[in-house]
JSON list of C-alpha atoms and ligand atoms in Angstrom, two decimals:
[
{"chain": "A", "resi": 1, "resn": "UNK", "atom": "CA", "xyz": [73.53, 178.18, 145.97]},
{"chain": "A", "resi": 2, "resn": "UNK", "atom": "CA", "xyz": [69.86, 179.15, 146.68]},
{"chain": "A", "resi": 3, "resn": "UNK", "atom": "CA", "xyz": [67.20, 177.45, 144.29]},
{"chain": "A", "resi": 4, "resn": "UNK", "atom": "CA", "xyz": [64.58, 179.88, 143.67]},
{"chain": "A", "resi": 5, "resn": "UNK", "atom": "CA", "xyz": [61.62, 178.84, 141.75]},
{"chain": "A", "resi": 6, "resn": "UNK", "atom": "CA", "xyz": [60.36, 182.46, 140.28]},
{"chain": "A", "resi": 7, "resn": "UNK", "atom": "CA", "xyz": [56.28, 182.57, 139.09]},
{"chain": "A", "resi": 8, "resn": "UNK", "atom": "CA", "xyz": [55.10, 185.49, 137.20]},
{"chain": "A", "resi": 9, "resn": "UNK", "atom": "CA", "xyz": [58.54, 186.78, 136.08]},
{"chain": "A", "resi": 10, "resn": "UNK", "atom": "CA", "xyz": [57.00, 188.62, 133.17]},
{"chain": "A", "resi": 11, "resn": "UNK", "atom": "CA", "xyz": [54.81, 190.80, 135.52]},
{"chain": "A", "resi": 12, "resn": "UNK", "atom": "CA", "xyz": [55.25, 194.44, 136.83]},
{"chain": "A", "resi": 13, "resn": "UNK", "atom": "CA", "xyz": [56.73, 193.14, 139.94]},
{"chain": "A", "resi": 14, "resn": "UNK", "atom": "CA", "xyz": [57.76, 189.84, 138.62]},
{"chain": "A", "resi": 15, "resn": "UNK", "atom": "CA", "xyz": [60.73, 191.92, 136.55]},
{"chain": "A", "resi": 16, "resn": "UNK", "atom": "CA", "xyz": [62.33, 193.49, 139.49]},
{"chain": "A", "resi": 17, "resn": "UNK", "atom": "CA", "xyz": [62.38, 190.41, 141.13]},
{"chain": "A", "resi": 18, "resn": "UNK", "atom": "CA", "xyz": [64.00, 188.54, 138.65]},
{"chain": "A", "resi": 19, "resn": "UNK", "atom": "CA", "xyz": [67.04, 190.78, 137.90]},
{"chain": "A", "resi": 20, "resn": "UNK", "atom": "CA", "xyz": [67.51, 190.34, 141.56]},
{"chain": "A", "resi": 21, "resn": "UNK", "atom": "CA", "xyz": [67.25, 187.24, 141.93]},
{"chain": "A", "resi": 22, "resn": "UNK", "atom": "CA", "xyz": [69.03, 186.11, 138.69]},
{"chain": "A", "resi": 23, "resn": "UNK", "atom": "CA", "xyz": [72.51, 185.69, 140.82]},
{"chain": "A", "resi": 24, "resn": "UNK", "atom": "CA", "xyz": [71.30, 182.46, 142.38]},
{"chain": "A", "resi": 25, "resn": "UNK", "atom": "CA", "xyz": [70.15, 179.24, 140.61]},
{"chain": "A", "resi": 26, "resn": "UNK", "atom": "CA", "xyz": [66.91, 180.47, 139.57]},
{"chain": "A", "resi": 27, "resn": "UNK", "atom": "CA", "xyz": [64.14, 178.81, 137.62]},
{"chain": "A", "resi": 28, "resn": "UNK", "atom": "CA", "xyz": [61.45, 181.17, 135.96]},
{"chain": "A", "resi": 29, "resn": "UNK", "atom": "CA", "xyz": [58.89, 179.21, 133.72]},
{"chain": "A", "resi": 30, "resn": "UNK", "atom": "CA", "xyz": [56.99, 181.63, 132.05]},
{"chain": "A", "resi": 31, "resn": "UNK", "atom": "CA", "xyz": [52.65, 181.29, 132.00]},
{"chain": "A", "resi": 32, "resn": "UNK", "atom": "CA", "xyz": [52.86, 179.13, 129.00]},
{"chain": "A", "resi": 33, "resn": "UNK", "atom": "CA", "xyz": [55.62, 176.62, 130.58]},
{"chain": "A", "resi": 34, "resn": "UNK", "atom": "CA", "xyz": [53.89, 176.34, 133.54]},
{"chain": "A", "resi": 35, "resn": "UNK", "atom": "CA", "xyz": [50.14, 177.38, 133.73]},
{"chain": "A", "resi": 36, "resn": "UNK", "atom": "CA", "xyz": [49.81, 177.83, 138.16]},
{"chain": "A", "resi": 37, "resn": "UNK", "atom": "CA", "xyz": [46.16, 177.37, 138.02]},
{"chain": "A", "resi": 38, "resn": "UNK", "atom": "CA", "xyz": [47.40, 173.77, 136.48]},
{"chain": "A", "resi": 39, "resn": "UNK", "atom": "CA", "xyz": [47.73, 172.08, 139.80]},
{"chain": "A", "resi": 40, "resn": "UNK", "atom": "CA", "xyz": [48.14, 168.77, 138.35]},
{"chain": "A", "resi": 41, "resn": "UNK", "atom": "CA", "xyz": [51.25, 170.19, 136.69]},
{"chain": "A", "resi": 42, "resn": "UNK", "atom": "CA", "xyz": [52.38, 172.44, 139.77]},
{"chain": "A", "resi": 43, "resn": "UNK", "atom": "CA", "xyz": [52.60, 168.81, 141.54]},
{"chain": "A", "resi": 44, "resn": "UNK", "atom": "CA", "xyz": [54.81, 167.30, 138.62]},
{"chain": "A", "resi": 45, "resn": "UNK", "atom": "CA", "xyz": [56.82, 170.35, 138.48]},
{"chain": "A", "resi": 46, "resn": "UNK", "atom": "CA", "xyz": [57.69, 170.19, 141.82]},
{"chain": "A", "resi": 47, "resn": "UNK", "atom": "CA", "xyz": [58.45, 166.71, 141.89]},
{"chain": "A", "resi": 48, "resn": "UNK", "atom": "CA", "xyz": [60.69, 166.83, 139.04]},
{"chain": "A", "resi": 49, "resn": "UNK", "atom": "CA", "xyz": [62.84, 169.86, 140.71]},
{"chain": "A", "resi": 50, "resn": "UNK", "atom": "CA", "xyz": [63.71, 171.34, 143.81]},
{"chain": "A", "resi": 51, "resn": "UNK", "atom": "CA", "xyz": [63.87, 174.57, 145.03]},
{"chain": "A", "resi": 52, "resn": "UNK", "atom": "CA", "xyz": [64.65, 176.33, 147.93]},
{"chain": "A", "resi": 53, "resn": "UNK", "atom": "CA", "xyz": [62.23, 178.92, 147.82]},
{"chain": "A", "resi": 54, "resn": "UNK", "atom": "CA", "xyz": [59.38, 179.75, 145.45]},
{"chain": "A", "resi": 55, "resn": "UNK", "atom": "CA", "xyz": [58.36, 183.28, 144.89]},
{"chain": "A", "resi": 56, "resn": "UNK", "atom": "CA", "xyz": [55.08, 183.58, 143.29]},
{"chain": "A", "resi": 57, "resn": "UNK", "atom": "CA", "xyz": [54.50, 187.18, 141.64]},
{"chain": "A", "resi": 58, "resn": "UNK", "atom": "CA", "xyz": [51.36, 185.75, 139.87]},
{"chain": "A", "resi": 59, "resn": "UNK", "atom": "CA", "xyz": [47.90, 187.46, 140.71]},
{"chain": "A", "resi": 60, "resn": "UNK", "atom": "CA", "xyz": [44.34, 188.39, 140.11]},
{"chain": "A", "resi": 61, "resn": "UNK", "atom": "CA", "xyz": [45.10, 191.99, 140.61]},
{"chain": "A", "resi": 62, "resn": "UNK", "atom": "CA", "xyz": [42.50, 194.20, 138.93]},
{"chain": "A", "resi": 63, "resn": "UNK", "atom": "CA", "xyz": [40.62, 195.80, 141.61]},
{"chain": "A", "resi": 64, "resn": "UNK", "atom": "CA", "xyz": [38.06, 197.08, 140.03]},
{"chain": "A", "resi": 65, "resn": "UNK", "atom": "CA", "xyz": [37.06, 194.24, 138.21]},
{"chain": "A", "resi": 66, "resn": "UNK", "atom": "CA", "xyz": [37.38, 191.74, 141.01]},
{"chain": "A", "resi": 67, "resn": "UNK", "atom": "CA", "xyz": [34.11, 193.16, 142.08]},
{"chain": "A", "resi": 68, "resn": "UNK", "atom": "CA", "xyz": [31.59, 192.29, 139.12]},
{"chain": "A", "resi": 69, "resn": "UNK", "atom": "CA", "xyz": [30.34, 188.80, 140.25]},
{"chain": "A", "resi": 70, "resn": "UNK", "atom": "CA", "xyz": [31.31, 187.15, 137.24]},
{"chain": "A", "resi": 71, "resn": "UNK", "atom": "CA", "xyz": [34.99, 187.42, 138.15]},
{"chain": "A", "resi": 72, "resn": "UNK", "atom": "CA", "xyz": [34.77, 186.25, 141.82]},
{"chain": "A", "resi": 73, "resn": "UNK", "atom": "CA", "xyz": [35.73, 182.38, 140.90]},
{"chain": "A", "resi": 74, "resn": "UNK", "atom": "CA", "xyz": [38.78, 183.53, 139.06]},
{"chain": "A", "resi": 75, "resn": "UNK", "atom": "CA", "xyz": [39.42, 185.98, 141.68]},
{"chain": "A", "resi": 76, "resn": "UNK", "atom": "CA", "xyz": [39.53, 184.14, 144.42]},
{"chain": "A", "resi": 77, "resn": "UNK", "atom": "CA", "xyz": [41.59, 181.48, 141.92]},
{"chain": "A", "resi": 78, "resn": "UNK", "atom": "CA", "xyz": [44.49, 183.32, 142.08]},
{"chain": "A", "resi": 79, "resn": "UNK", "atom": "CA", "xyz": [44.20, 185.05, 144.81]},
{"chain": "A", "resi": 80, "resn": "UNK", "atom": "CA", "xyz": [43.17, 181.97, 147.02]},
{"chain": "A", "resi": 81, "resn": "UNK", "atom": "CA", "xyz": [43.31, 178.59, 145.66]},
{"chain": "A", "resi": 82, "resn": "UNK", "atom": "CA", "xyz": [47.05, 179.26, 143.43]},
{"chain": "A", "resi": 83, "resn": "UNK", "atom": "CA", "xyz": [48.52, 180.39, 146.93]},
{"chain": "A", "resi": 84, "resn": "UNK", "atom": "CA", "xyz": [46.66, 177.61, 149.09]},
{"chain": "A", "resi": 85, "resn": "UNK", "atom": "CA", "xyz": [48.43, 174.97, 146.12]},
{"chain": "A", "resi": 86, "resn": "UNK", "atom": "CA", "xyz": [51.90, 176.73, 146.64]},
{"chain": "A", "resi": 87, "resn": "UNK", "atom": "CA", "xyz": [51.73, 176.55, 150.29]},
{"chain": "A", "resi": 88, "resn": "UNK", "atom": "CA", "xyz": [50.74, 173.12, 150.41]},
{"chain": "A", "resi": 89, "resn": "UNK", "atom": "CA", "xyz": [53.25, 171.87, 147.96]},
{"chain": "A", "resi": 90, "resn": "UNK", "atom": "CA", "xyz": [56.33, 174.29, 149.59]},
{"chain": "A", "resi": 91, "resn": "UNK", "atom": "CA", "xyz": [55.46, 172.34, 152.99]},
{"chain": "A", "resi": 92, "resn": "UNK", "atom": "CA", "xyz": [55.37, 168.89, 151.46]},
{"chain": "A", "resi": 93, "resn": "UNK", "atom": "CA", "xyz": [58.73, 169.91, 149.52]},
{"chain": "A", "resi": 94, "resn": "UNK", "atom": "CA", "xyz": [60.73, 171.51, 152.81]},
{"chain": "A", "resi": 95, "resn": "UNK", "atom": "CA", "xyz": [60.73, 174.89, 150.80]},
{"chain": "A", "resi": 96, "resn": "UNK", "atom": "CA", "xyz": [59.94, 178.23, 151.59]},
{"chain": "A", "resi": 97, "resn": "UNK", "atom": "CA", "xyz": [57.17, 180.33, 149.72]},
{"chain": "A", "resi": 98, "resn": "UNK", "atom": "CA", "xyz": [57.28, 184.15, 149.37]},
{"chain": "A", "resi": 99, "resn": "UNK", "atom": "CA", "xyz": [53.46, 184.73, 148.73]},
{"chain": "A", "resi": 100, "resn": "UNK", "atom": "CA", "xyz": [52.62, 188.67, 147.69]},
{"chain": "A", "resi": 101, "resn": "UNK", "atom": "CA", "xyz": [49.80, 190.53, 149.52]},
{"chain": "A", "resi": 102, "resn": "UNK", "atom": "CA", "xyz": [47.90, 193.64, 150.01]},
{"chain": "A", "resi": 103, "resn": "UNK", "atom": "CA", "xyz": [47.07, 196.35, 152.23]},
{"chain": "A", "resi": 104, "resn": "UNK", "atom": "CA", "xyz": [43.37, 196.41, 150.79]},
{"chain": "A", "resi": 105, "resn": "UNK", "atom": "CA", "xyz": [43.26, 193.20, 153.24]},
{"chain": "A", "resi": 106, "resn": "UNK", "atom": "CA", "xyz": [42.45, 196.59, 155.98]},
{"chain": "A", "resi": 107, "resn": "UNK", "atom": "CA", "xyz": [39.93, 199.05, 155.66]},
{"chain": "A", "resi": 108, "resn": "UNK", "atom": "CA", "xyz": [42.49, 202.12, 155.65]},
{"chain": "A", "resi": 109, "resn": "UNK", "atom": "CA", "xyz": [40.72, 203.88, 158.18]},
{"chain": "A", "resi": 110, "resn": "UNK", "atom": "CA", "xyz": [43.24, 203.40, 161.32]},
{"chain": "A", "resi": 111, "resn": "UNK", "atom": "CA", "xyz": [45.41, 206.63, 161.15]},
{"chain": "A", "resi": 112, "resn": "UNK", "atom": "CA", "xyz": [48.09, 205.29, 162.89]},
{"chain": "A", "resi": 113, "resn": "UNK", "atom": "CA", "xyz": [48.54, 202.04, 160.35]},
{"chain": "A", "resi": 114, "resn": "UNK", "atom": "CA", "xyz": [48.61, 198.84, 160.96]},
{"chain": "A", "resi": 115, "resn": "UNK", "atom": "CA", "xyz": [51.04, 196.29, 162.78]},
{"chain": "A", "resi": 116, "resn": "UNK", "atom": "CA", "xyz": [51.65, 192.84, 161.38]},
{"chain": "A", "resi": 117, "resn": "UNK", "atom": "CA", "xyz": [49.24, 191.27, 163.23]},
{"chain": "A", "resi": 118, "resn": "UNK", "atom": "CA", "xyz": [45.95, 193.45, 163.22]},
{"chain": "A", "resi": 119, "resn": "UNK", "atom": "CA", "xyz": [42.63, 191.67, 162.50]},
{"chain": "A", "resi": 120, "resn": "UNK", "atom": "CA", "xyz": [41.74, 191.88, 158.61]},
{"chain": "A", "resi": 121, "resn": "UNK", "atom": "CA", "xyz": [38.82, 194.33, 157.67]},
{"chain": "A", "resi": 122, "resn": "UNK", "atom": "CA", "xyz": [38.57, 194.04, 153.59]},
{"chain": "A", "resi": 123, "resn": "UNK", "atom": "CA", "xyz": [36.58, 196.25, 152.59]},
{"chain": "A", "resi": 124, "resn": "UNK", "atom": "CA", "xyz": [36.43, 194.62, 148.89]},
{"chain": "A", "resi": 125, "resn": "UNK", "atom": "CA", "xyz": [36.67, 191.67, 146.80]},
{"chain": "A", "resi": 126, "resn": "UNK", "atom": "CA", "xyz": [40.09, 192.05, 146.35]},
{"chain": "A", "resi": 127, "resn": "UNK", "atom": "CA", "xyz": [40.72, 192.61, 150.01]},
{"chain": "A", "resi": 128, "resn": "UNK", "atom": "CA", "xyz": [38.77, 189.57, 150.68]},
{"chain": "A", "resi": 129, "resn": "UNK", "atom": "CA", "xyz": [40.53, 187.03, 148.24]},
{"chain": "A", "resi": 130, "resn": "UNK", "atom": "CA", "xyz": [44.30, 188.10, 148.79]},
{"chain": "A", "resi": 131, "resn": "UNK", "atom": "CA", "xyz": [43.50, 187.83, 153.12]},
{"chain": "A", "resi": 132, "resn": "UNK", "atom": "CA", "xyz": [42.01, 184.18, 151.88]},
{"chain": "A", "resi": 133, "resn": "UNK", "atom": "CA", "xyz": [45.24, 183.73, 150.24]},
{"chain": "A", "resi": 134, "resn": "UNK", "atom": "CA", "xyz": [47.17, 184.69, 153.84]},
{"chain": "A", "resi": 135, "resn": "UNK", "atom": "CA", "xyz": [45.17, 182.58, 155.75]},
{"chain": "A", "resi": 136, "resn": "UNK", "atom": "CA", "xyz": [45.69, 179.77, 153.30]},
{"chain": "A", "resi": 137, "resn": "UNK", "atom": "CA", "xyz": [49.58, 179.93, 153.17]},
{"chain": "A", "resi": 138, "resn": "UNK", "atom": "CA", "xyz": [50.05, 180.07, 156.72]},
{"chain": "A", "resi": 139, "resn": "UNK", "atom": "CA", "xyz": [47.34, 177.16, 156.99]},
{"chain": "A", "resi": 140, "resn": "UNK", "atom": "CA", "xyz": [49.44, 175.19, 154.85]},
{"chain": "A", "resi": 141, "resn": "UNK", "atom": "CA", "xyz": [52.73, 176.18, 155.08]},
{"chain": "A", "resi": 142, "resn": "UNK", "atom": "CA", "xyz": [55.58, 175.82, 158.11]},
{"chain": "A", "resi": 143, "resn": "UNK", "atom": "CA", "xyz": [57.70, 178.19, 156.46]},
{"chain": "A", "resi": 144, "resn": "UNK", "atom": "CA", "xyz": [56.77, 181.14, 154.81]},
{"chain": "A", "resi": 145, "resn": "UNK", "atom": "CA", "xyz": [56.74, 185.67, 153.91]},
{"chain": "A", "resi": 146, "resn": "UNK", "atom": "CA", "xyz": [53.88, 187.64, 153.51]},
{"chain": "A", "resi": 147, "resn": "UNK", "atom": "CA", "xyz": [55.08, 190.34, 151.99]},
{"chain": "A", "resi": 148, "resn": "UNK", "atom": "CA", "xyz": [51.90, 193.12, 151.82]},
{"chain": "A", "resi": 149, "resn": "UNK", "atom": "CA", "xyz": [52.22, 195.96, 149.44]},
{"chain": "A", "resi": 150, "resn": "UNK", "atom": "CA", "xyz": [50.55, 198.96, 148.45]},
{"chain": "A", "resi": 151, "resn": "UNK", "atom": "CA", "xyz": [50.61, 200.37, 144.77]},
{"chain": "A", "resi": 152, "resn": "UNK", "atom": "CA", "xyz": [53.42, 198.84, 142.90]},
{"chain": "A", "resi": 153, "resn": "UNK", "atom": "CA", "xyz": [55.37, 201.16, 140.29]},
{"chain": "A", "resi": 154, "resn": "UNK", "atom": "CA", "xyz": [58.71, 200.76, 138.25]},
{"chain": "A", "resi": 155, "resn": "UNK", "atom": "CA", "xyz": [59.72, 199.60, 134.44]},
{"chain": "A", "resi": 156, "resn": "UNK", "atom": "CA", "xyz": [56.81, 198.43, 132.46]},
{"chain": "A", "resi": 157, "resn": "UNK", "atom": "CA", "xyz": [54.46, 200.03, 134.53]},
{"chain": "A", "resi": 158, "resn": "UNK", "atom": "CA", "xyz": [51.21, 201.73, 132.79]},
{"chain": "A", "resi": 159, "resn": "UNK", "atom": "CA", "xyz": [49.37, 203.93, 134.85]},
{"chain": "A", "resi": 160, "resn": "UNK", "atom": "CA", "xyz": [46.19, 203.87, 132.19]},
{"chain": "A", "resi": 161, "resn": "UNK", "atom": "CA", "xyz": [45.91, 200.64, 130.50]},
{"chain": "B", "resi": 201, "resn": "NAP", "atom": "N1", "xyz": [50.47, 196.29, 141.18]},
{"chain": "B", "resi": 201, "resn": "NAP", "atom": "C1", "xyz": [50.45, 196.37, 141.98]},
{"chain": "B", "resi": 201, "resn": "NAP", "atom": "O1", "xyz": [50.08, 198.11, 142.34]},
{"chain": "B", "resi": 201, "resn": "NAP", "atom": "C2", "xyz": [50.27, 195.68, 143.47]},
{"chain": "B", "resi": 201, "resn": "NAP", "atom": "C3", "xyz": [49.87, 196.12, 144.66]},
{"chain": "B", "resi": 201, "resn": "NAP", "atom": "C4", "xyz": [49.57, 194.98, 145.64]},
{"chain": "B", "resi": 201, "resn": "NAP", "atom": "C5", "xyz": [49.95, 193.81, 145.58]},
{"chain": "B", "resi": 201, "resn": "NAP", "atom": "N2", "xyz": [50.35, 193.38, 144.17]},
{"chain": "B", "resi": 201, "resn": "NAP", "atom": "C6", "xyz": [50.45, 191.85, 144.19]},
{"chain": "B", "resi": 201, "resn": "NAP", "atom": "O2", "xyz": [51.70, 191.52, 143.39]},
{"chain": "B", "resi": 201, "resn": "NAP", "atom": "C7", "xyz": [51.53, 190.78, 142.38]},
{"chain": "B", "resi": 201, "resn": "NAP", "atom": "C8", "xyz": [52.08, 190.67, 141.50]},
{"chain": "B", "resi": 201, "resn": "NAP", "atom": "O3", "xyz": [51.61, 192.22, 141.11]},
{"chain": "B", "resi": 201, "resn": "NAP", "atom": "P1", "xyz": [51.73, 192.55, 139.81]},
{"chain": "B", "resi": 201, "resn": "NAP", "atom": "O4", "xyz": [51.22, 193.75, 139.21]},
{"chain": "B", "resi": 201, "resn": "NAP", "atom": "O5", "xyz": [52.98, 192.45, 139.39]},
{"chain": "B", "resi": 201, "resn": "NAP", "atom": "O6", "xyz": [50.90, 191.52, 138.38]},
{"chain": "B", "resi": 201, "resn": "NAP", "atom": "P2", "xyz": [51.51, 191.53, 136.90]},
{"chain": "B", "resi": 201, "resn": "NAP", "atom": "O7", "xyz": [51.86, 192.87, 136.59]},
{"chain": "B", "resi": 201, "resn": "NAP", "atom": "O8", "xyz": [49.76, 191.75, 136.34]},
{"chain": "B", "resi": 201, "resn": "NAP", "atom": "O9", "xyz": [51.58, 190.42, 136.82]},
{"chain": "B", "resi": 201, "resn": "NAP", "atom": "C9", "xyz": [51.28, 188.78, 136.89]},
{"chain": "B", "resi": 201, "resn": "NAP", "atom": "C10", "xyz": [52.32, 187.93, 136.54]},
{"chain": "B", "resi": 201, "resn": "NAP", "atom": "O10", "xyz": [51.52, 186.50, 136.78]},
{"chain": "B", "resi": 201, "resn": "NAP", "atom": "C11", "xyz": [51.68, 185.33, 135.44]},
{"chain": "B", "resi": 201, "resn": "NAP", "atom": "N3", "xyz": [50.28, 185.03, 135.43]},
{"chain": "B", "resi": 201, "resn": "NAP", "atom": "C12", "xyz": [49.31, 185.39, 135.53]},
{"chain": "B", "resi": 201, "resn": "NAP", "atom": "N4", "xyz": [48.34, 184.46, 135.33]},
{"chain": "B", "resi": 201, "resn": "NAP", "atom": "C13", "xyz": [49.19, 183.16, 135.52]},
{"chain": "B", "resi": 201, "resn": "NAP", "atom": "C14", "xyz": [48.88, 181.83, 135.50]},
{"chain": "B", "resi": 201, "resn": "NAP", "atom": "N5", "xyz": [47.86, 181.39, 135.18]},
{"chain": "B", "resi": 201, "resn": "NAP", "atom": "N6", "xyz": [50.14, 180.70, 135.61]},
{"chain": "B", "resi": 201, "resn": "NAP", "atom": "C15", "xyz": [51.25, 181.30, 134.99]},
{"chain": "B", "resi": 201, "resn": "NAP", "atom": "N7", "xyz": [51.50, 182.92, 135.42]},
{"chain": "B", "resi": 201, "resn": "NAP", "atom": "C16", "xyz": [50.69, 183.76, 135.30]},
{"chain": "B", "resi": 201, "resn": "NAP", "atom": "C17", "xyz": [51.85, 186.74, 134.39]},
{"chain": "B", "resi": 201, "resn": "NAP", "atom": "O11", "xyz": [51.84, 186.12, 133.02]},
{"chain": "B", "resi": 201, "resn": "NAP", "atom": "P3", "xyz": [51.71, 186.60, 131.75]},
{"chain": "B", "resi": 201, "resn": "NAP", "atom": "O12", "xyz": [52.86, 187.43, 131.40]},
{"chain": "B", "resi": 201, "resn": "NAP", "atom": "O13", "xyz": [51.30, 185.45, 130.90]},
{"chain": "B", "resi": 201, "resn": "NAP", "atom": "O14", "xyz": [50.58, 187.25, 131.94]},
{"chain": "B", "resi": 201, "resn": "NAP", "atom": "C18", "xyz": [52.81, 187.81, 135.35]},
{"chain": "B", "resi": 201, "resn": "NAP", "atom": "O15", "xyz": [53.93, 187.33, 134.88]},
{"chain": "B", "resi": 201, "resn": "NAP", "atom": "C19", "xyz": [49.87, 190.02, 142.93]},
{"chain": "B", "resi": 201, "resn": "NAP", "atom": "O16", "xyz": [50.45, 189.02, 144.13]},
{"chain": "B", "resi": 201, "resn": "NAP", "atom": "C20", "xyz": [49.35, 191.37, 143.50]},
{"chain": "B", "resi": 201, "resn": "NAP", "atom": "O17", "xyz": [48.26, 191.13, 143.94]},
{"chain": "B", "resi": 201, "resn": "NAP", "atom": "C21", "xyz": [49.96, 193.95, 143.12]}
]
């Protein structure tokens, strides 16, 4: 049976992914069990366990707050450095990484839509950080999926928080 590590399983996306993947051999540690920004803990978690797939549903997704200079370090930590670390660990441990990105990597001005390999053109810090995460995954991992999404909604969605 496929062994899957799901990160961010308490979030909007993570809860939905967890419901789909519970039929597999699924590990879904909470933030208090495995903080993805603690790279030493991540490394030892990968050394102690083996997975076929790692699905990263963590990320900094407060688009407006991401613009504030005092938040930039945290934005890039979550959206670039964490995916980069996961990509390196997946490469070292022969597993496939699933990373979620955003339509914000483009400026949205192309009326014909975008192909997968269209040139990046982010217009805000959030988009720049998601772009940096995509690039870091592609550069550090040979088996990966990057899934670009727009606005998520579903159970637990709070439009006004
Ligand atoms: N929401 C959207 O409309 C949207 C659109 C496009 C792309 N995306 C992308 O989709 C992904 C998931 O978004 P989402 O809306 O589901 O996010 P979310 O609801 O904010 O959930 C984030 C998840 O990450 C966990 N997390 C945060 N920091 C962590 C840390 N240091 N260590 C371990 N876990 C941590 C959170 O745990 P806690 O419960 O402990 O906080 C939570 O489970 C992100 O990459 C986001 O950029 C989202």
